[in-house]
Amino acid sequence: MLGRALAMRFKDDGETVVAEGALAALPWTDRPRQALPVLLEQAGGDRARVAVYAAERAARFTAPSELGLQLGPLLTGERSAKVTSRKEAVRLAARFLPPEQAVTLLARAFHAPDRHPDVRSAVVRALPPLLGMPEAWDLLRDAAPAVPEALLHVTPWELGESHRGPYAVLVDAAYDACLASAEGFAGYGALQAVGVWTRFAPRLADRLSRTVCDLGSRTHWQYAAWVLRDLAVSDLPHPVGGAAPGSVFHGAVAGLMAALREPEGGCDALEHRDLPALQRLRTLVSLGSRESVPPELLAALVGQLAPEPLLTAERAELLGRMVDRASEPAALLGRLQDLADALEGAGVTVAAQTAARLRASWTRPAPSQDTGAVLAAAGRLARDGGAATGLLALALVTATGGSLGWPEEWRSLLRLLRRHAQPDVRQEAYRTVTESE
């Protein structure tokens, strides 16, 4: 009792540190239950920051019937309290009260007259452990149009397996409202959260695809493309399904390629718009520096982009990744030839850029790489006579020959490229030296 009396004596001390120390100590005295009303009295004052968080320990030792009576006025705003205090009261109710009583009080908090969005969001975040109660689902359905972004703060792993599908349906219902309430880069976070739920509601993947392909809306499409692309390269099960025909990702690419030929999607340097479908396609199929792209996705996407000459550079980049992964001589030569064919109609600049990327990625060949196969492939490309094939051959020679210390067979091939029929290849070959002065 002496400890409680001492804490009570100093809880209103004029020194902030002393008063807050006394409040924090109260629930650690021999009668923590008696500290709860004292601490909750501070919910609207300057000491709320310490007092309400200290109330958690006091709540553990308080009977549910009494705890509910103490928290009720805070939850509904009947007692003057800071918003942070009301949010903490929501968490205490969800954690320490029986489910039925907790859901009843949380519903009162959600429907409080002031309808404060932060309190409502706190209610949604507190509901996952209580979803065994049908009333909790009613509350979530009320939350979907009111605070849609709060639904996305809950992850599937917080819910029991049987609750994930129904919850994903709520996320689907709130999709448009979530995007409408998200401004700027916050839209990316919202769409990333949506992407997590696509495993449990396939319609959400279609929603992402429509956001990318809806040329009538210019907000959030880029973020949706990033998320859809990340899902496509992921090895987790979801309905996006890589780039295979029939997958959501394949459908988005196909839809934008078709839109290129339409007036809206292919508009050419108008006053306020330029090639919208092409810009979206380039974002969607650009895989950046990702290392773990499934080979079947690369192959499917390369084939899908083949009919569109405006996407030659993007297709060449994907083919370059496939070249990087080839270890068998026949596969390496075949992929290099495919890459050269793709580059022939793209111009020297694109071919040079692709060759530079290939050279950078081959500076240290994988241990499993057959350098004899690389030499044979480079020699065949060098003798082809085309600018693209010559630049690719030079990329292989520079990267692999340099890493091996420039043996004679690689120097011989470099000399051959310096006499190439195409001046761009000759110039680049002379910029490569086997020994510095």
Coordinates of C-alpha atoms in Angstrom, one line a residue:
M1 CA 0.0 0.0 0.0
L2 CA 2.9 2.3 0.7
G3 CA 3.9 2.2 -3.0
R4 CA 0.4 3.0 -4.2
A5 CA 0.1 5.9 -1.7
L6 CA 3.4 7.3 -2.8
A7 CA 2.5 7.1 -6.5
M8 CA -0.9 8.7 -5.8
R9 CA 0.8 11.5 -3.9
F10 CA 2.9 12.5 -6.9
K11 CA 0.6 11.7 -9.9
D12 CA -0.4 15.4 -10.1
D13 CA 3.1 16.8 -9.4
G14 CA 4.0 20.0 -11.2
E15 CA 7.1 18.4 -12.6
T16 CA 6.2 16.5 -15.7
V17 CA 8.8 13.8 -15.2
V18 CA 7.7 13.2 -11.6
A19 CA 4.0 13.0 -12.5
E20 CA 4.5 10.7 -15.4
G21 CA 6.8 8.5 -13.4
A22 CA 4.1 8.2 -10.7
L23 CA 1.4 7.3 -13.2
A24 CA 3.6 4.7 -14.9
A25 CA 4.3 3.1 -11.5
L26 CA 0.7 2.9 -10.4
P27 CA -0.2 -0.4 -12.2
W28 CA 2.9 -2.0 -10.7
T29 CA 1.8 -1.5 -7.1
D30 CA 0.1 -4.3 -5.1
R31 CA -3.4 -3.3 -6.3
P32 CA -3.2 -2.7 -10.1
R33 CA -6.9 -3.0 -10.6
Q34 CA -7.5 0.1 -8.5
A35 CA -5.1 2.1 -10.8
L36 CA -7.3 1.7 -13.9
P37 CA -9.8 4.5 -13.2
V38 CA -7.1 6.8 -12.0
L39 CA -5.1 6.3 -15.2
L40 CA -8.1 6.6 -17.5
E41 CA -9.0 9.9 -15.9
Q42 CA -5.9 11.3 -17.6
A43 CA -7.1 10.3 -21.1
G44 CA -7.9 13.8 -22.1
G45 CA -5.0 15.6 -20.4
D46 CA -1.4 16.3 -20.9
R47 CA -0.4 13.0 -19.1
A48 CA -2.5 10.8 -21.5
R49 CA 0.6 9.7 -23.4
V50 CA 1.9 7.9 -20.3
A51 CA -1.3 7.1 -18.4
V52 CA -3.3 5.3 -21.1
Y53 CA -0.5 3.1 -22.1
A54 CA 0.1 2.3 -18.4
A55 CA -3.5 1.3 -18.2
E56 CA -2.8 -1.9 -20.2
R57 CA -1.2 -3.6 -17.1
A58 CA -4.1 -2.4 -14.9
A59 CA -6.6 -3.8 -17.5
R60 CA -5.1 -7.3 -17.1
F61 CA -6.2 -7.4 -13.5
T62 CA -9.6 -6.0 -14.0
A63 CA -12.8 -8.0 -14.3
P64 CA -14.3 -7.8 -17.8
S65 CA -17.6 -6.3 -16.6
E66 CA -15.8 -3.6 -14.8
L67 CA -13.3 -3.0 -17.6
G68 CA -16.1 -2.6 -20.1
L69 CA -17.8 0.0 -18.0
Q70 CA -14.5 1.9 -17.6
L71 CA -13.7 1.8 -21.4
G72 CA -17.1 2.5 -22.7
P73 CA -17.2 6.3 -22.3
L74 CA -13.7 6.5 -23.8
L75 CA -14.6 4.4 -26.8
T76 CA -17.7 6.5 -27.7
G77 CA -16.2 9.8 -27.0
E78 CA -18.6 10.5 -24.1
R79 CA -15.6 11.2 -21.8
S80 CA -13.2 13.9 -23.0
A81 CA -10.2 12.1 -24.4
K82 CA -7.5 12.5 -26.9
V83 CA -7.8 10.4 -30.1
T84 CA -4.7 8.4 -29.2
S85 CA -6.4 7.5 -25.8
R86 CA -9.5 6.4 -27.6
K87 CA -7.4 4.3 -30.0
E88 CA -5.6 2.6 -27.1
A89 CA -9.0 2.0 -25.5
V90 CA -10.0 0.1 -28.6
R91 CA -7.0 -2.1 -28.4
L92 CA -7.6 -2.8 -24.7
A93 CA -11.2 -3.8 -25.3
A94 CA -10.2 -6.2 -28.2
R95 CA -7.4 -7.7 -26.1
F96 CA -8.9 -8.1 -22.6
L97 CA -12.7 -8.4 -23.0
P98 CA -14.6 -11.6 -24.1
P99 CA -15.2 -11.5 -27.9
E100 CA -18.9 -10.8 -27.7
Q101 CA -18.5 -7.9 -25.3
A102 CA -15.5 -6.6 -27.2
V103 CA -17.3 -6.5 -30.6
T104 CA -20.3 -4.8 -29.0
L105 CA -18.0 -2.1 -27.6
L106 CA -16.0 -1.7 -30.8
A107 CA -19.2 -1.3 -32.7
R108 CA -20.2 1.6 -30.3
A109 CA -16.7 3.1 -30.9
F110 CA -17.1 2.8 -34.7
H111 CA -20.5 4.4 -34.8
A112 CA -19.7 7.1 -32.2
P113 CA -21.3 10.5 -33.1
D114 CA -18.0 12.1 -34.2
R115 CA -17.1 9.2 -36.5
H116 CA -13.4 10.0 -36.1
P117 CA -11.6 8.2 -39.0
D118 CA -8.5 7.3 -36.8
V119 CA -10.7 5.7 -34.2
R120 CA -12.6 3.8 -36.9
S121 CA -9.3 2.6 -38.4
A122 CA -8.2 1.4 -35.0
V123 CA -11.4 -0.6 -34.7
V124 CA -10.7 -2.3 -38.0
R125 CA -7.1 -3.1 -37.0
A126 CA -8.4 -4.6 -33.7
L127 CA -11.0 -7.0 -35.3
P128 CA -8.9 -9.8 -36.8
P129 CA -8.8 -11.9 -33.6
L130 CA -12.6 -11.4 -33.2
L131 CA -13.7 -12.7 -36.6
G132 CA -15.3 -15.7 -35.1
M133 CA -18.2 -13.4 -34.2
P134 CA -20.6 -12.7 -37.0
E135 CA -21.1 -9.2 -35.6
A136 CA -17.4 -8.5 -36.3
W137 CA -18.0 -9.2 -40.1
D138 CA -21.0 -6.8 -40.0
L139 CA -18.7 -4.2 -38.6
L140 CA -16.1 -4.8 -41.3
R141 CA -18.8 -4.4 -44.0
D142 CA -19.7 -1.1 -42.5
A143 CA -16.0 -0.1 -42.5
A144 CA -15.4 -0.9 -46.2
P145 CA -17.0 2.3 -47.6
A146 CA -16.2 4.4 -44.5
V147 CA -12.5 3.8 -44.0
P148 CA -11.5 1.5 -46.9
E149 CA -7.7 2.1 -46.5
A150 CA -8.0 0.6 -42.9
L151 CA -9.0 -2.8 -44.5
L152 CA -5.6 -2.9 -46.3
H153 CA -3.7 -2.5 -43.1
V154 CA -4.7 -6.1 -42.2
T155 CA -2.6 -8.8 -43.8
P156 CA -3.8 -12.4 -44.6
W157 CA -1.4 -13.8 -42.0
E158 CA -3.2 -12.1 -39.2
L159 CA -6.4 -14.1 -40.0
G160 CA -7.3 -17.7 -39.6
E161 CA -7.2 -19.6 -42.9
S162 CA -11.0 -19.8 -43.1
H163 CA -11.3 -16.0 -42.8
R164 CA -8.9 -15.0 -45.5
G165 CA -11.2 -15.6 -48.5
P166 CA -14.2 -13.7 -47.0
Y167 CA -11.9 -10.9 -46.0
A168 CA -10.4 -10.7 -49.5
V169 CA -14.0 -10.2 -50.8
L170 CA -14.3 -7.2 -48.6
V171 CA -11.0 -5.8 -50.0
D172 CA -12.4 -6.3 -53.5
A173 CA -15.5 -4.4 -52.5
A174 CA -13.4 -1.5 -51.2
Y175 CA -11.0 -1.4 -54.1
D176 CA -12.4 1.7 -55.8
A177 CA -12.8 3.5 -52.6
C178 CA -9.2 2.7 -51.5
L179 CA -7.8 4.2 -54.7
A180 CA -10.1 7.2 -54.5
S181 CA -8.8 8.0 -51.0
A182 CA -5.1 7.4 -51.8
E183 CA -3.2 10.4 -53.0
G184 CA 0.2 10.4 -54.7
F185 CA 2.7 7.6 -53.7
A186 CA 0.2 6.4 -51.0
G187 CA -1.5 4.7 -54.0
Y188 CA 1.4 2.4 -54.4
G189 CA 1.2 1.2 -50.8
A190 CA -2.5 0.6 -51.2
L191 CA -2.0 -1.4 -54.4
Q192 CA 0.8 -3.4 -52.9
A193 CA -1.6 -4.4 -50.1
V194 CA -4.2 -5.3 -52.6
G195 CA -1.6 -7.5 -54.4
V196 CA -1.1 -9.6 -51.2
W197 CA -4.8 -10.4 -51.2
T198 CA -5.0 -11.6 -54.9
R199 CA -4.2 -15.1 -53.7
F200 CA -7.5 -15.2 -52.0
A201 CA -9.7 -13.2 -54.4
P202 CA -8.8 -13.7 -58.1
R203 CA -11.0 -10.8 -59.0
L204 CA -8.5 -8.5 -57.4
A205 CA -5.9 -9.4 -60.0
D206 CA -8.4 -8.4 -62.7
R207 CA -8.9 -5.1 -60.9
L208 CA -5.2 -4.4 -61.0
S209 CA -5.1 -5.3 -64.7
R210 CA -8.0 -3.0 -65.4
T211 CA -6.3 -0.1 -63.6
V212 CA -3.3 -0.6 -65.8
C213 CA -5.3 -0.8 -69.0
D214 CA -7.9 1.8 -68.4
L215 CA -6.7 4.6 -70.6
G216 CA -9.5 6.8 -69.4
S217 CA -7.8 7.2 -66.0
R218 CA -4.3 8.4 -65.5
T219 CA -4.0 8.0 -61.8
H220 CA -2.4 4.9 -60.1
W221 CA -1.9 3.0 -63.4
Q222 CA 1.9 3.0 -62.9
Y223 CA 1.6 1.7 -59.4
A224 CA -0.8 -1.0 -60.5
A225 CA 1.7 -2.0 -63.3
W226 CA 4.5 -2.3 -60.8
V227 CA 2.4 -4.5 -58.5
L228 CA 1.1 -6.7 -61.4
R229 CA 4.6 -7.1 -62.7
D230 CA 5.9 -8.1 -59.2
L231 CA 3.2 -10.7 -58.9
A232 CA 4.0 -12.1 -62.3
V233 CA 7.6 -12.8 -61.4
S234 CA 6.8 -14.0 -57.9
D235 CA 7.0 -17.8 -57.2
L236 CA 3.9 -17.6 -54.8
P237 CA 0.6 -19.0 -56.0
H238 CA -1.7 -16.4 -57.2
P239 CA -4.0 -15.8 -60.2
V240 CA -1.7 -13.4 -62.1
G241 CA 0.0 -16.6 -63.3
G242 CA 3.2 -15.4 -65.0
A243 CA 3.0 -14.4 -68.7
A244 CA 1.4 -17.6 -70.0
P245 CA -1.7 -17.2 -72.2
G246 CA -4.8 -17.0 -70.1
S247 CA -2.9 -15.3 -67.1
V248 CA -3.9 -11.9 -65.9
F249 CA -0.5 -10.5 -66.8
H250 CA -0.7 -11.9 -70.3
G251 CA -4.1 -10.4 -70.7
A252 CA -2.9 -6.9 -69.5
V253 CA 0.0 -7.0 -72.1
A254 CA -2.4 -8.2 -74.8
G255 CA -4.9 -5.5 -74.0
L256 CA -2.4 -2.7 -74.2
M257 CA -0.9 -4.1 -77.4
A258 CA -4.3 -4.0 -78.9
A259 CA -4.9 -0.5 -77.6
L260 CA -1.8 0.7 -79.5
R261 CA -3.8 0.5 -82.7
E262 CA -6.7 2.4 -81.3
P263 CA -7.0 6.2 -81.5
E264 CA -7.0 6.7 -77.7
G265 CA -4.1 4.3 -77.0
G266 CA -1.9 5.3 -79.9
C267 CA -2.4 9.0 -79.9
D268 CA 0.7 10.6 -81.3
A269 CA 2.2 13.7 -79.5
L270 CA -1.1 15.4 -78.9
E271 CA -1.2 18.5 -76.7
H272 CA -1.7 16.8 -73.4
R273 CA -1.1 13.1 -74.3
D274 CA 1.4 11.0 -76.1
L275 CA 1.4 7.2 -76.8
P276 CA -0.3 6.2 -73.5
A277 CA -0.6 2.5 -74.3
L278 CA 3.0 2.3 -75.3
Q279 CA 4.2 4.0 -72.1
R280 CA 2.1 1.6 -70.0
L281 CA 3.4 -1.4 -71.9
R282 CA 7.0 -0.4 -71.4
T283 CA 6.4 0.0 -67.7
L284 CA 4.6 -3.3 -67.4
V285 CA 7.2 -5.4 -69.3
S286 CA 10.4 -3.8 -67.9
L287 CA 11.8 -6.2 -65.4
G288 CA 14.7 -4.0 -64.3
S289 CA 17.4 -5.7 -62.4
R290 CA 15.4 -8.6 -61.0
E291 CA 17.4 -11.7 -60.9
S292 CA 14.7 -14.3 -60.1
V293 CA 12.5 -14.0 -63.1
P294 CA 11.1 -17.4 -64.1
P295 CA 12.5 -18.5 -67.5
E296 CA 9.1 -19.5 -68.6
L297 CA 7.9 -15.9 -68.0
L298 CA 10.8 -14.6 -70.1
A299 CA 10.0 -17.0 -73.0
A300 CA 6.3 -16.2 -73.0
L301 CA 6.8 -12.5 -72.8
V302 CA 9.4 -12.5 -75.6
G303 CA 7.0 -14.4 -77.8
Q304 CA 4.1 -12.1 -76.9
L305 CA 6.1 -8.9 -77.8
A306 CA 7.4 -10.2 -81.1
P307 CA 4.7 -8.7 -83.4
E308 CA 5.2 -5.2 -82.0
P309 CA 8.3 -3.4 -83.6
L310 CA 7.9 -0.5 -81.1
L311 CA 8.8 -2.9 -78.3
T312 CA 12.0 -4.3 -80.0
A313 CA 14.3 -2.8 -77.3
E314 CA 12.2 -4.3 -74.5
R315 CA 12.1 -7.6 -76.2
A316 CA 15.9 -7.5 -76.8
E317 CA 16.4 -6.9 -73.1
L318 CA 14.4 -9.9 -72.2
L319 CA 16.3 -12.0 -74.8
G320 CA 19.5 -10.8 -73.3
R321 CA 18.4 -12.2 -69.9
M322 CA 17.8 -15.5 -71.6
V323 CA 21.3 -15.4 -73.2
D324 CA 22.7 -14.9 -69.7
R325 CA 21.2 -18.1 -68.5
A326 CA 22.1 -20.3 -71.4
S327 CA 24.8 -22.8 -70.6
E328 CA 24.4 -25.4 -73.3
P329 CA 26.2 -24.5 -76.6
A330 CA 23.1 -25.0 -78.8
A331 CA 20.9 -23.0 -76.5
L332 CA 23.4 -20.2 -76.2
L333 CA 23.8 -19.9 -80.0
G334 CA 20.0 -20.1 -80.6
R335 CA 19.3 -17.4 -78.1
L336 CA 22.0 -15.2 -79.4
Q337 CA 20.7 -15.6 -82.9
D338 CA 17.2 -14.7 -81.7
L339 CA 18.6 -11.7 -80.0
A340 CA 20.5 -10.6 -83.1
D341 CA 17.3 -11.1 -85.3
A342 CA 15.3 -8.9 -82.9
L343 CA 17.9 -6.2 -83.0
E344 CA 18.4 -6.0 -86.8
G345 CA 15.3 -3.9 -87.2
A346 CA 15.9 -1.8 -84.1
G347 CA 18.8 0.3 -85.3
V348 CA 22.4 0.6 -84.2
T349 CA 21.8 2.6 -81.1
V350 CA 19.5 -0.1 -79.5
A351 CA 21.9 -2.8 -80.6
A352 CA 24.8 -1.0 -79.0
Q353 CA 22.9 -0.5 -75.8
T354 CA 21.9 -4.2 -75.7
A355 CA 25.4 -5.2 -76.4
A356 CA 26.7 -3.0 -73.5
R357 CA 24.2 -4.6 -71.1
L358 CA 25.3 -8.1 -72.3
R359 CA 28.9 -7.2 -71.9
A360 CA 28.4 -6.0 -68.3
S361 CA 26.5 -9.1 -67.3
W362 CA 29.2 -11.4 -68.8
T363 CA 32.2 -9.8 -67.2
R364 CA 32.4 -12.8 -64.9
P365 CA 31.0 -15.8 -66.7
A366 CA 29.3 -18.4 -64.5
P367 CA 31.5 -21.4 -63.6
S368 CA 29.2 -23.6 -65.5
Q369 CA 29.5 -21.6 -68.7
D370 CA 31.2 -23.4 -71.5
T371 CA 33.7 -20.8 -72.8
G372 CA 34.3 -22.9 -75.9
A373 CA 30.6 -22.6 -76.7
V374 CA 30.8 -18.8 -76.1
L375 CA 33.8 -18.6 -78.5
A376 CA 32.0 -20.6 -81.2
A377 CA 28.9 -18.5 -80.8
A378 CA 30.8 -15.2 -80.9
G379 CA 32.8 -16.4 -84.0
R380 CA 29.6 -17.3 -85.9
L381 CA 28.0 -13.9 -85.0
A382 CA 31.2 -12.0 -86.0
R383 CA 31.1 -13.6 -89.5
D384 CA 27.4 -12.9 -90.1
G385 CA 28.1 -9.4 -91.4
G386 CA 25.2 -7.5 -89.7
A387 CA 25.7 -4.6 -87.3
A388 CA 23.6 -6.1 -84.5
T389 CA 25.3 -9.5 -84.7
G390 CA 28.7 -7.9 -84.8
L391 CA 28.0 -5.8 -81.7
L392 CA 26.8 -8.8 -79.9
A393 CA 29.8 -10.8 -80.9
L394 CA 32.1 -8.0 -79.6
A395 CA 30.2 -7.9 -76.3
L396 CA 30.9 -11.6 -75.8
V397 CA 34.6 -11.2 -76.9
T398 CA 35.2 -8.3 -74.7
A399 CA 33.6 -9.8 -71.6
T400 CA 34.8 -13.4 -71.9
G401 CA 38.1 -12.8 -73.5
G402 CA 39.1 -10.2 -71.0
S403 CA 38.0 -12.4 -68.0
L404 CA 40.2 -15.2 -69.4
G405 CA 43.3 -13.0 -69.8
W406 CA 43.0 -12.6 -73.6
P407 CA 44.1 -16.0 -75.0
E408 CA 45.1 -16.0 -78.7
E409 CA 41.8 -17.4 -79.9
W410 CA 40.0 -14.5 -78.4
R411 CA 42.5 -11.9 -79.7
S412 CA 42.1 -13.4 -83.1
L413 CA 38.4 -12.9 -83.0
L414 CA 38.8 -9.3 -81.8
R415 CA 41.1 -8.7 -84.8
L416 CA 38.4 -10.1 -87.1
L417 CA 35.8 -7.7 -85.6
R418 CA 38.2 -4.8 -86.3
R419 CA 37.9 -5.7 -90.0
H420 CA 34.1 -6.1 -89.8
A421 CA 32.0 -4.8 -92.8
Q422 CA 30.0 -2.5 -90.5
P423 CA 31.8 0.7 -89.4
D424 CA 30.0 0.8 -86.1
V425 CA 31.3 -2.6 -85.2
R426 CA 34.8 -1.7 -86.3
Q427 CA 34.8 1.5 -84.3
E428 CA 33.7 -0.3 -81.1
A429 CA 36.2 -3.1 -81.7
Y430 CA 39.0 -0.6 -81.8
R431 CA 37.8 0.9 -78.5
T432 CA 38.5 -2.5 -76.9
V433 CA 42.2 -3.1 -76.1
T434 CA 43.8 -6.3 -74.8
E435 CA 46.7 -4.6 -73.0
S436 CA 46.9 -1.1 -71.5
E437 CA 50.0 1.0 -72.3

